[in-house]
Coordinates of C-alpha atoms and ligand atoms in Angstrom, one line a residue:
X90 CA 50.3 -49.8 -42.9
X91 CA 47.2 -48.4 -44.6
X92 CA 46.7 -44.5 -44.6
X93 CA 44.2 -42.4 -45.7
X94 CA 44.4 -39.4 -47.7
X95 CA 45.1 -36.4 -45.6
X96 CA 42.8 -33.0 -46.5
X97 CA 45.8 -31.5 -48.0
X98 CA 45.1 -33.4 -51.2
X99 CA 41.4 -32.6 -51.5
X100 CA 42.2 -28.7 -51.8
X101 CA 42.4 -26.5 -54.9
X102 CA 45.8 -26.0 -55.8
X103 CA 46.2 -22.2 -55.8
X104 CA 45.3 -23.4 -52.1
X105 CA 48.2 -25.8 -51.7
X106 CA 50.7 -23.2 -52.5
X107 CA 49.6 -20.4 -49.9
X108 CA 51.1 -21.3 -46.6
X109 CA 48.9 -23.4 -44.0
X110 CA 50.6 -21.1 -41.5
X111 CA 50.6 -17.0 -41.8
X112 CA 51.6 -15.2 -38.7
X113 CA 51.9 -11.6 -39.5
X114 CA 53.3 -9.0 -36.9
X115 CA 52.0 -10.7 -34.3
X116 CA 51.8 -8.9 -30.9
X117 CA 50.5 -10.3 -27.8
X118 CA 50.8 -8.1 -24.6
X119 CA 50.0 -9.1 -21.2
X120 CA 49.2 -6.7 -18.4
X121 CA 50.9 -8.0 -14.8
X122 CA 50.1 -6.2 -12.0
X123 CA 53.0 -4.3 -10.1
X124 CA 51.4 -3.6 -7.2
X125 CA 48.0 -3.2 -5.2
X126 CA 47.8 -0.3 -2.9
X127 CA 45.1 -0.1 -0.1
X128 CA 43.7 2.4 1.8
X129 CA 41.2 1.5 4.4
X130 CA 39.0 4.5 5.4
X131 CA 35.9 3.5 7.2
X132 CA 33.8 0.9 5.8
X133 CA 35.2 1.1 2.8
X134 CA 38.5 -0.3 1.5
X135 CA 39.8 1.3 -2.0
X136 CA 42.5 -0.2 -3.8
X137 CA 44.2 1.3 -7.0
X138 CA 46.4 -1.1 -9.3
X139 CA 49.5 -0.4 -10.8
X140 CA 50.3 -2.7 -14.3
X141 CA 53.4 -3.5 -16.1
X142 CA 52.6 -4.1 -19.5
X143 CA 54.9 -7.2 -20.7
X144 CA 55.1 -7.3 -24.7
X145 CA 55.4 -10.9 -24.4
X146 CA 55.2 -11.5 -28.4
X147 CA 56.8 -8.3 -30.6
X148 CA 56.1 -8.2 -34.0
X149 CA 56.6 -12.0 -35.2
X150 CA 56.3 -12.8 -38.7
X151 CA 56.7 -16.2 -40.3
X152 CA 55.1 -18.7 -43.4
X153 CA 54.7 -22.2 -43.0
X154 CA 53.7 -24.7 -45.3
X155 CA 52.2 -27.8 -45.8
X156 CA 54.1 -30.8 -44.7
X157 CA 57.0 -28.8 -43.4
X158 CA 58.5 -29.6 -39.5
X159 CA 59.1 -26.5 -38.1
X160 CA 61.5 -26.1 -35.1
X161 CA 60.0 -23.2 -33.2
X162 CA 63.2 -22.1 -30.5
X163 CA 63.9 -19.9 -27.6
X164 CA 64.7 -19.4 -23.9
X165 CA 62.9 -19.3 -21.3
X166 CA 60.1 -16.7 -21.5
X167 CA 61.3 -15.7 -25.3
X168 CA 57.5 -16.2 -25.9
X169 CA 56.8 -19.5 -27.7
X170 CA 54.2 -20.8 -26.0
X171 CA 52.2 -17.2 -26.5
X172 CA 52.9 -17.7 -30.4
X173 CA 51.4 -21.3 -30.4
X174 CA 48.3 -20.0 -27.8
X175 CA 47.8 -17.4 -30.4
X176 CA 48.0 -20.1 -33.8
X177 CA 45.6 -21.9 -31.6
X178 CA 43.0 -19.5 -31.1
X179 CA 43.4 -19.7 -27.0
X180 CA 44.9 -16.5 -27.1
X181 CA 44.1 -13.2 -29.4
X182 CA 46.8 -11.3 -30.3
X183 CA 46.8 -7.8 -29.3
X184 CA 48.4 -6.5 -32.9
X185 CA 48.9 -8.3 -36.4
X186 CA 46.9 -11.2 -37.8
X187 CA 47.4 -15.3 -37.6
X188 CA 45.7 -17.1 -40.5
X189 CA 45.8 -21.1 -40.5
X190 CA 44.3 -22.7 -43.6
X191 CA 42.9 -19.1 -44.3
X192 CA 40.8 -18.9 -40.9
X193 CA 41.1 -16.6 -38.2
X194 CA 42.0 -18.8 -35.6
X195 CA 40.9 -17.0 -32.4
X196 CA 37.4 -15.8 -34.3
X197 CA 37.0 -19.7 -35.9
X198 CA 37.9 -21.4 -32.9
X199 CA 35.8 -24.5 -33.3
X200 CA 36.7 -24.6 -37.3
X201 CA 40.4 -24.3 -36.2
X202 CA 40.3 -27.1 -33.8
X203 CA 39.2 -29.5 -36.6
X204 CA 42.2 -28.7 -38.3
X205 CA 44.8 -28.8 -35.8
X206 CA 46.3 -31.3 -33.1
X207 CA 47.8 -29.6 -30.1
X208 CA 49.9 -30.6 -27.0
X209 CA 51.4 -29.0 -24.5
X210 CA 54.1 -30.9 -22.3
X211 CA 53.4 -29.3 -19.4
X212 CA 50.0 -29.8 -19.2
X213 CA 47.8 -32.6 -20.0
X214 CA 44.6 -32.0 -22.3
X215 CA 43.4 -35.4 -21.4
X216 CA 40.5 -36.3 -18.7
X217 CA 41.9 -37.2 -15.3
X218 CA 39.4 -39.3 -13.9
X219 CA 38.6 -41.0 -17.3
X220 CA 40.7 -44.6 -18.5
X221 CA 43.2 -43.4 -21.7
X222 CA 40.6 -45.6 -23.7
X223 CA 37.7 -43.7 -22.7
X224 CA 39.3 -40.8 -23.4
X225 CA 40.1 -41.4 -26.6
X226 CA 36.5 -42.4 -26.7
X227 CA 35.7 -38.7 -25.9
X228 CA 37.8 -37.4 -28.5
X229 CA 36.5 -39.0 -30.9
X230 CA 33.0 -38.6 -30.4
X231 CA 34.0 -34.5 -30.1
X232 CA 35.6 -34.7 -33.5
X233 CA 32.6 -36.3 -35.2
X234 CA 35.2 -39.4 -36.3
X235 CA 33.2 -42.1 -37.4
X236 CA 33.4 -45.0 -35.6
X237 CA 35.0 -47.5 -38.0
X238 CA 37.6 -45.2 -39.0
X239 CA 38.2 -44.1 -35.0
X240 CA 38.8 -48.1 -35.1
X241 CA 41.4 -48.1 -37.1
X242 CA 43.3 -44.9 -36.3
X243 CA 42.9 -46.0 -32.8
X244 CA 44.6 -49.2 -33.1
X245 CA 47.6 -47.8 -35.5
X246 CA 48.2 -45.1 -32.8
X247 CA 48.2 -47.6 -30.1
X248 CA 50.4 -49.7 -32.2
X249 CA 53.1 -46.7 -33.1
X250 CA 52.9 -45.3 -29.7
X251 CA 53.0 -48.9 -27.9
X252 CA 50.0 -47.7 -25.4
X253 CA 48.6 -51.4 -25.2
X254 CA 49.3 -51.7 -21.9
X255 CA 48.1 -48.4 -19.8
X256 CA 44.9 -48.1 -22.1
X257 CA 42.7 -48.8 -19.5
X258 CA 44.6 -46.9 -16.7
X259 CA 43.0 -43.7 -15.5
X260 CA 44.9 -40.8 -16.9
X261 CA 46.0 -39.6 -13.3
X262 CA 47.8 -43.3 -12.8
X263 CA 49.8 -42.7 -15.6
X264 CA 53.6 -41.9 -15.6
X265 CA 54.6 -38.5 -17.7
X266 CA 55.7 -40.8 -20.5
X267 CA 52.8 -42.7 -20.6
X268 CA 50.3 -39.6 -20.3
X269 CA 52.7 -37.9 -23.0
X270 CA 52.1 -40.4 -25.9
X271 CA 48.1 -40.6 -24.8
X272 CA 48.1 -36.6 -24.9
X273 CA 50.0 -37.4 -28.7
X274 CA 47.6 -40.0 -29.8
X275 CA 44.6 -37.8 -28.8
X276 CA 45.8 -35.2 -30.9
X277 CA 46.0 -37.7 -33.8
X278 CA 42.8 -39.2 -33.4
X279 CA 40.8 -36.8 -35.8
X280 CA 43.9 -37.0 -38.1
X281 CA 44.5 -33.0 -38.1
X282 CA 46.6 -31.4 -40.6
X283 CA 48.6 -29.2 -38.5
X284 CA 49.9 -30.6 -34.9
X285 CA 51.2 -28.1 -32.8
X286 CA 53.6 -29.7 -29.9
X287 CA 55.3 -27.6 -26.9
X288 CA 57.6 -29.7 -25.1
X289 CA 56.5 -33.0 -25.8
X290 CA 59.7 -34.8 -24.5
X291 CA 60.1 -32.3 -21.7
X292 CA 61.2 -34.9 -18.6
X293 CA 61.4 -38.1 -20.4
X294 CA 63.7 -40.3 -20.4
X295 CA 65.5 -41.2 -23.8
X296 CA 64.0 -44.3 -25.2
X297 CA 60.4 -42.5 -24.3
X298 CA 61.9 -39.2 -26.3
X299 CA 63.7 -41.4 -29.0
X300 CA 59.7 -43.2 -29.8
X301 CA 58.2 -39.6 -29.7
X302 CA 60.9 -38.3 -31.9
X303 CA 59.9 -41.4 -34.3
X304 CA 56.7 -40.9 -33.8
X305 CA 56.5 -37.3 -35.0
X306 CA 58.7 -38.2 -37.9
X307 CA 56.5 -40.6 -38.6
X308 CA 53.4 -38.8 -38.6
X309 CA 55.0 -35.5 -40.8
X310 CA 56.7 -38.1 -43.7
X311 CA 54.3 -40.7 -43.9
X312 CA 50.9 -38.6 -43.7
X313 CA 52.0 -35.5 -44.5
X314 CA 51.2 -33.6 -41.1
X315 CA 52.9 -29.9 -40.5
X316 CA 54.2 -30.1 -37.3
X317 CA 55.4 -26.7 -35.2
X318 CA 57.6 -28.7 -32.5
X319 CA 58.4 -26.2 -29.4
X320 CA 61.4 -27.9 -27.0
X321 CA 64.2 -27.2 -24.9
X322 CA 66.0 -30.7 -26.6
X323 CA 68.2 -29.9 -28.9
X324 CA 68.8 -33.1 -29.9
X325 CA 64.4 -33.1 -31.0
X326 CA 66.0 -30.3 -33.5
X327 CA 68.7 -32.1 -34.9
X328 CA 67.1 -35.0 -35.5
X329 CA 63.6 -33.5 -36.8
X330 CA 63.8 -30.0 -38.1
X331 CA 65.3 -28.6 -41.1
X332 CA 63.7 -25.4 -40.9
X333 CA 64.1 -23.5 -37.2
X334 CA 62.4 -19.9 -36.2
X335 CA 64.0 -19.5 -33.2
X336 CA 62.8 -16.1 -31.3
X337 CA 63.9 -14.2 -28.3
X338 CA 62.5 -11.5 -26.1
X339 CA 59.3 -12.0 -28.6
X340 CA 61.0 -11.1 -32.0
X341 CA 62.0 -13.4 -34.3
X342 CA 66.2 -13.9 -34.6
X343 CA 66.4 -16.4 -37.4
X344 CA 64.3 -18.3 -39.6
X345 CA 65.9 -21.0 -42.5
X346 CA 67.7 -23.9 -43.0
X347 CA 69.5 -25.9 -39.4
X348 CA 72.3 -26.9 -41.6
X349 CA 72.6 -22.8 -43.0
X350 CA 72.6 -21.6 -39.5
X351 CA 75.2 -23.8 -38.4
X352 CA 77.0 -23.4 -41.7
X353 CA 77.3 -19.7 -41.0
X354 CA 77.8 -19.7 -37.0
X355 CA 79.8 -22.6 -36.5
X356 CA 82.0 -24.0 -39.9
X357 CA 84.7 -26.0 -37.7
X358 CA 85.5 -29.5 -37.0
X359 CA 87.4 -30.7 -33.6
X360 CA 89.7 -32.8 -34.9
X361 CA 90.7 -34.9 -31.2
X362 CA 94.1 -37.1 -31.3
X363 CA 95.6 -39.3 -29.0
X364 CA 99.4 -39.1 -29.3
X365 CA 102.0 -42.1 -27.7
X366 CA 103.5 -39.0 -25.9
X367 CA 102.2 -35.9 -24.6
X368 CA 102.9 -33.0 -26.6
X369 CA 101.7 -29.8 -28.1
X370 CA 100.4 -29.6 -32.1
X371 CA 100.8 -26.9 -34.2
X372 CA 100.0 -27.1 -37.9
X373 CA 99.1 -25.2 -40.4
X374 CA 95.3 -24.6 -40.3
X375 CA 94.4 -25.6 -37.2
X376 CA 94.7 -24.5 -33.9
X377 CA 95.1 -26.4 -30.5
X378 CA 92.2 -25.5 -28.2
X379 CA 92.6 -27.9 -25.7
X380 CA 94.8 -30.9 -24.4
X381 CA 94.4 -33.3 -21.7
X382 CA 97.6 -35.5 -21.1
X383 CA 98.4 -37.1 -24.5
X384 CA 95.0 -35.9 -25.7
X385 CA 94.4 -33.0 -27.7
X386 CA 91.8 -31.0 -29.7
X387 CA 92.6 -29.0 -32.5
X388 CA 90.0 -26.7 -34.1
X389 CA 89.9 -25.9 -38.2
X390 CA 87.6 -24.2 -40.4
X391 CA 85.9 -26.8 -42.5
X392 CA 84.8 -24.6 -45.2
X393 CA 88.7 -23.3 -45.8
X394 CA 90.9 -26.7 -45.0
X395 CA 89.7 -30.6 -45.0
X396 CA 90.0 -33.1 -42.1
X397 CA 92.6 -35.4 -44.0
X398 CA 95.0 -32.3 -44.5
X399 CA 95.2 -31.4 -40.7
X400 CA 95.2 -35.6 -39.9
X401 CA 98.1 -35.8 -42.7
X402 CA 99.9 -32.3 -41.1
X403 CA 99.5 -34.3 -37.0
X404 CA 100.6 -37.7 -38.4
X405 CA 103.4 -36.5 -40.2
X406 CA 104.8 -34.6 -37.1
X407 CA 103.4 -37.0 -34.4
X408 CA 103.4 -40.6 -33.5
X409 CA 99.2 -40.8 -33.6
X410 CA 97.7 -43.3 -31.2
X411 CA 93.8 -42.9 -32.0
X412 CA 92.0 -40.3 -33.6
X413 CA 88.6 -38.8 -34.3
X414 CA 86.5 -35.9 -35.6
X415 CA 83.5 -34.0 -34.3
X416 CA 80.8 -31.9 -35.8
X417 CA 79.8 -28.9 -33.8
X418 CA 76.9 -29.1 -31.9
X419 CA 73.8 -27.5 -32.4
X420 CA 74.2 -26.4 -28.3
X421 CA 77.6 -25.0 -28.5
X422 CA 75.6 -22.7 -31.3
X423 CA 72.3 -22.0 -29.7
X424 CA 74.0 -21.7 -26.2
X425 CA 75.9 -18.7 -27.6
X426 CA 72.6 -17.0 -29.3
X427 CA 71.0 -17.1 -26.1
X428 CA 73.9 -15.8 -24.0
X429 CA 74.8 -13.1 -25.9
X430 CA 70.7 -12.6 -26.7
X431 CA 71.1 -12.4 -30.2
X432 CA 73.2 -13.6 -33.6
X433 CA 76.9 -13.4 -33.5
X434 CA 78.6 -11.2 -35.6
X435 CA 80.9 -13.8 -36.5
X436 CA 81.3 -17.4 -36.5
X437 CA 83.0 -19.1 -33.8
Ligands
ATP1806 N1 49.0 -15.0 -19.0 C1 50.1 -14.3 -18.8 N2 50.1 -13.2 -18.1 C2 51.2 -12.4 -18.0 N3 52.4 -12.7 -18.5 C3 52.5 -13.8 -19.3 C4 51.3 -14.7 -19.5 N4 51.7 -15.7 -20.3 C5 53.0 -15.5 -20.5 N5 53.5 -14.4 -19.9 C6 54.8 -13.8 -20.0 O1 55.2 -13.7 -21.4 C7 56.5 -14.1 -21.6 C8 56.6 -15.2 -22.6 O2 56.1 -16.4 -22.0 P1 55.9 -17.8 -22.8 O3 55.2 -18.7 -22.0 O4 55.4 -17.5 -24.2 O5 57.5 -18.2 -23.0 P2 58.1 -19.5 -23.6 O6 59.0 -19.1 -24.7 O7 57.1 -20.5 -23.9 O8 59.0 -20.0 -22.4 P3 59.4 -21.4 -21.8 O9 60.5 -22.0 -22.7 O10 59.8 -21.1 -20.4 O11 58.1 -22.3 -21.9 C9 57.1 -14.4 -20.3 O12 57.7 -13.2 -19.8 C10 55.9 -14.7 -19.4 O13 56.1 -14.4 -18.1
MG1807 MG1 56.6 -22.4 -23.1

């Protein structure tokens, strides 16, 4: 597969080094009205407003670079999709300063947009009416891609998205996974360096999420896009991300490493045995948190004692019919930061 140089490569190198991504205290703040009152009083009617001010972004800070997949995480309402508005330039923020490739993205809109891809899941960008193929055509002809090379991005897009057979379907005929990958590819078309994607597997079913997930892989390792990937799937994160900022009630609770957060919140293995008679397991290092019939779970810290210790400590005390170990999951980890609306003090 042939690619061409991404514009990463044709800047200075003091360039290269500062982050494509800056996002410094950013505030965004939203009035919502409470309530109207009205009064009428002859032939007028008066009505005073009442607003809530909702601080739907509070003080976010984070650095991305070039080429890096960023896992950007939160409940409901924690205020991603404000953060991604604002990196867009849809929405100014109301305090602190977004710079992406050292532009102002609300104040450079249109030199933004040449540098960035963006989907939203929810909501397609692409024209209703209009046959995928045409507008792709649109695209295009927006972005100033020349036609030969629109050719050939075009057809490698089709090709890694497998589109071949809706292209000449109306956008409004399509199903969600069909519309999602043409939302994708038109994103792709003018080959920007940063793609920005907010729930793009949201309602899919899993071999339309697994292509996307390839797809996105694809695009970051092969060509070297930054990608800030927005979703509610954790398995999207543990299969993509390294790096996650994951953010609640706007502020930002953690940003590093997947494997260090779930090093530090969750450093256990379930180790789950089937045993030729029903019986409780103690040993040393473990202890039993479940059991189902013959079938029980023991929990130990991986970081203090090893799997084979805790099998050899089971096998020497019990006839073992089957066996098997399982790695945490990135829910069980998540689900507790977003019930107890912060980092635990301690892991599991
Ligand atoms: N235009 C707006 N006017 C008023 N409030 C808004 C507006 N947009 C977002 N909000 C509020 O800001 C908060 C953050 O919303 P946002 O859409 O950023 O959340 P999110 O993290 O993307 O959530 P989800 O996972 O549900 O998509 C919410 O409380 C939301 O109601
Ligand atoms: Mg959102």
């Amino acid at each position: 597969m042939s690619l061409s140089v991404s514009a990463v490569d044709d800047l200075p190198s003091d360039a290269a080094q500062r982050p494509l991504v800056r996002a410094a205290g950013l505030v965004k703040e939203f009035r919502r009205v409470k309530r109207v009152s009205g009064r009428l009083g002859g032939l007028r009617t008066l009505f005073s407003r009442d607003y809530d001010v909702i601080r739907a972004v509070n003080d976010v800070s984070f650095d991305i670079h070039s080429g890096e997949l960023v896992g950007y995480l939160g409940p409901n309402g924690a205020g991603k999709s404000t953060t991604i508005k604002m990196l867009t330039g849809i929405l100014t923020p109301t305090a602190g300063a977004v710079s992406v490739a050292d532009r102002d993205p609300s104040r450079e809109r249109k030199a933004n947009a040449l540098n960035i891809g963006v989907v939203f899941g929810q909501r397609s960008q692409l024209w209703w009416d209009l046959p995928l193929r045409e507008s792709f055509r649109a695209v295009r002809d927006l972005y100033g891609v020349p036609t030969m090379e629109g050719d050939r991005r075009q057809h490698e897009l089709v090709k890694l998205l497998d589109m071949d057979e809706f292209l000449d379907a109306p956008v409004r005929q399509l199903s969600l996974g069909q519309r999602m990958r043409g939302d994708i590819a038109a994103a792709m078309l003018y080959q920007p360096r940063l793609l920005y994607l907010d729930e793009p597997t949201v309602g899919l079913d899993v071999v339309a999420k697994q292509r996307i997930r390839e797809f996105i892989a694809h695009v970051n390792a092969e060509r070297g896009t930054t990608v800030v990937l927005t979703t509610h799937d954790l398995e999207d994160v543990e299969q993509l991300c390294r790096r996650i900022v994951l953010i609640d009630h706007g502020r930002v609770l953690y940003d590093g490493a997947l494997t260090e957060l779930m090093a530090r919140y969750a450093p256990y293995r379930d180790l789950v045995v089937t045993l030729a008679s029903p019986a409780d397991v103690a040993v040393n290092g473990a202890e039993q948190i479940g059991r189902d019939g013959p079938v029980v779970t023991l929990r130990f810290r991986s970081d203090r004692v090893k799997a084979p210790e805790i099998i050899g400590a089971v096998t020497a005390a019990h006839e073992v019919v089957d066996l098997s170990v399982a790695e945490p999951r990135l829910e069980a980890v998540i689900g507790r930061i977003y019930t107890q609306r912060g980092l635990p003090e301690s892991p599991a």
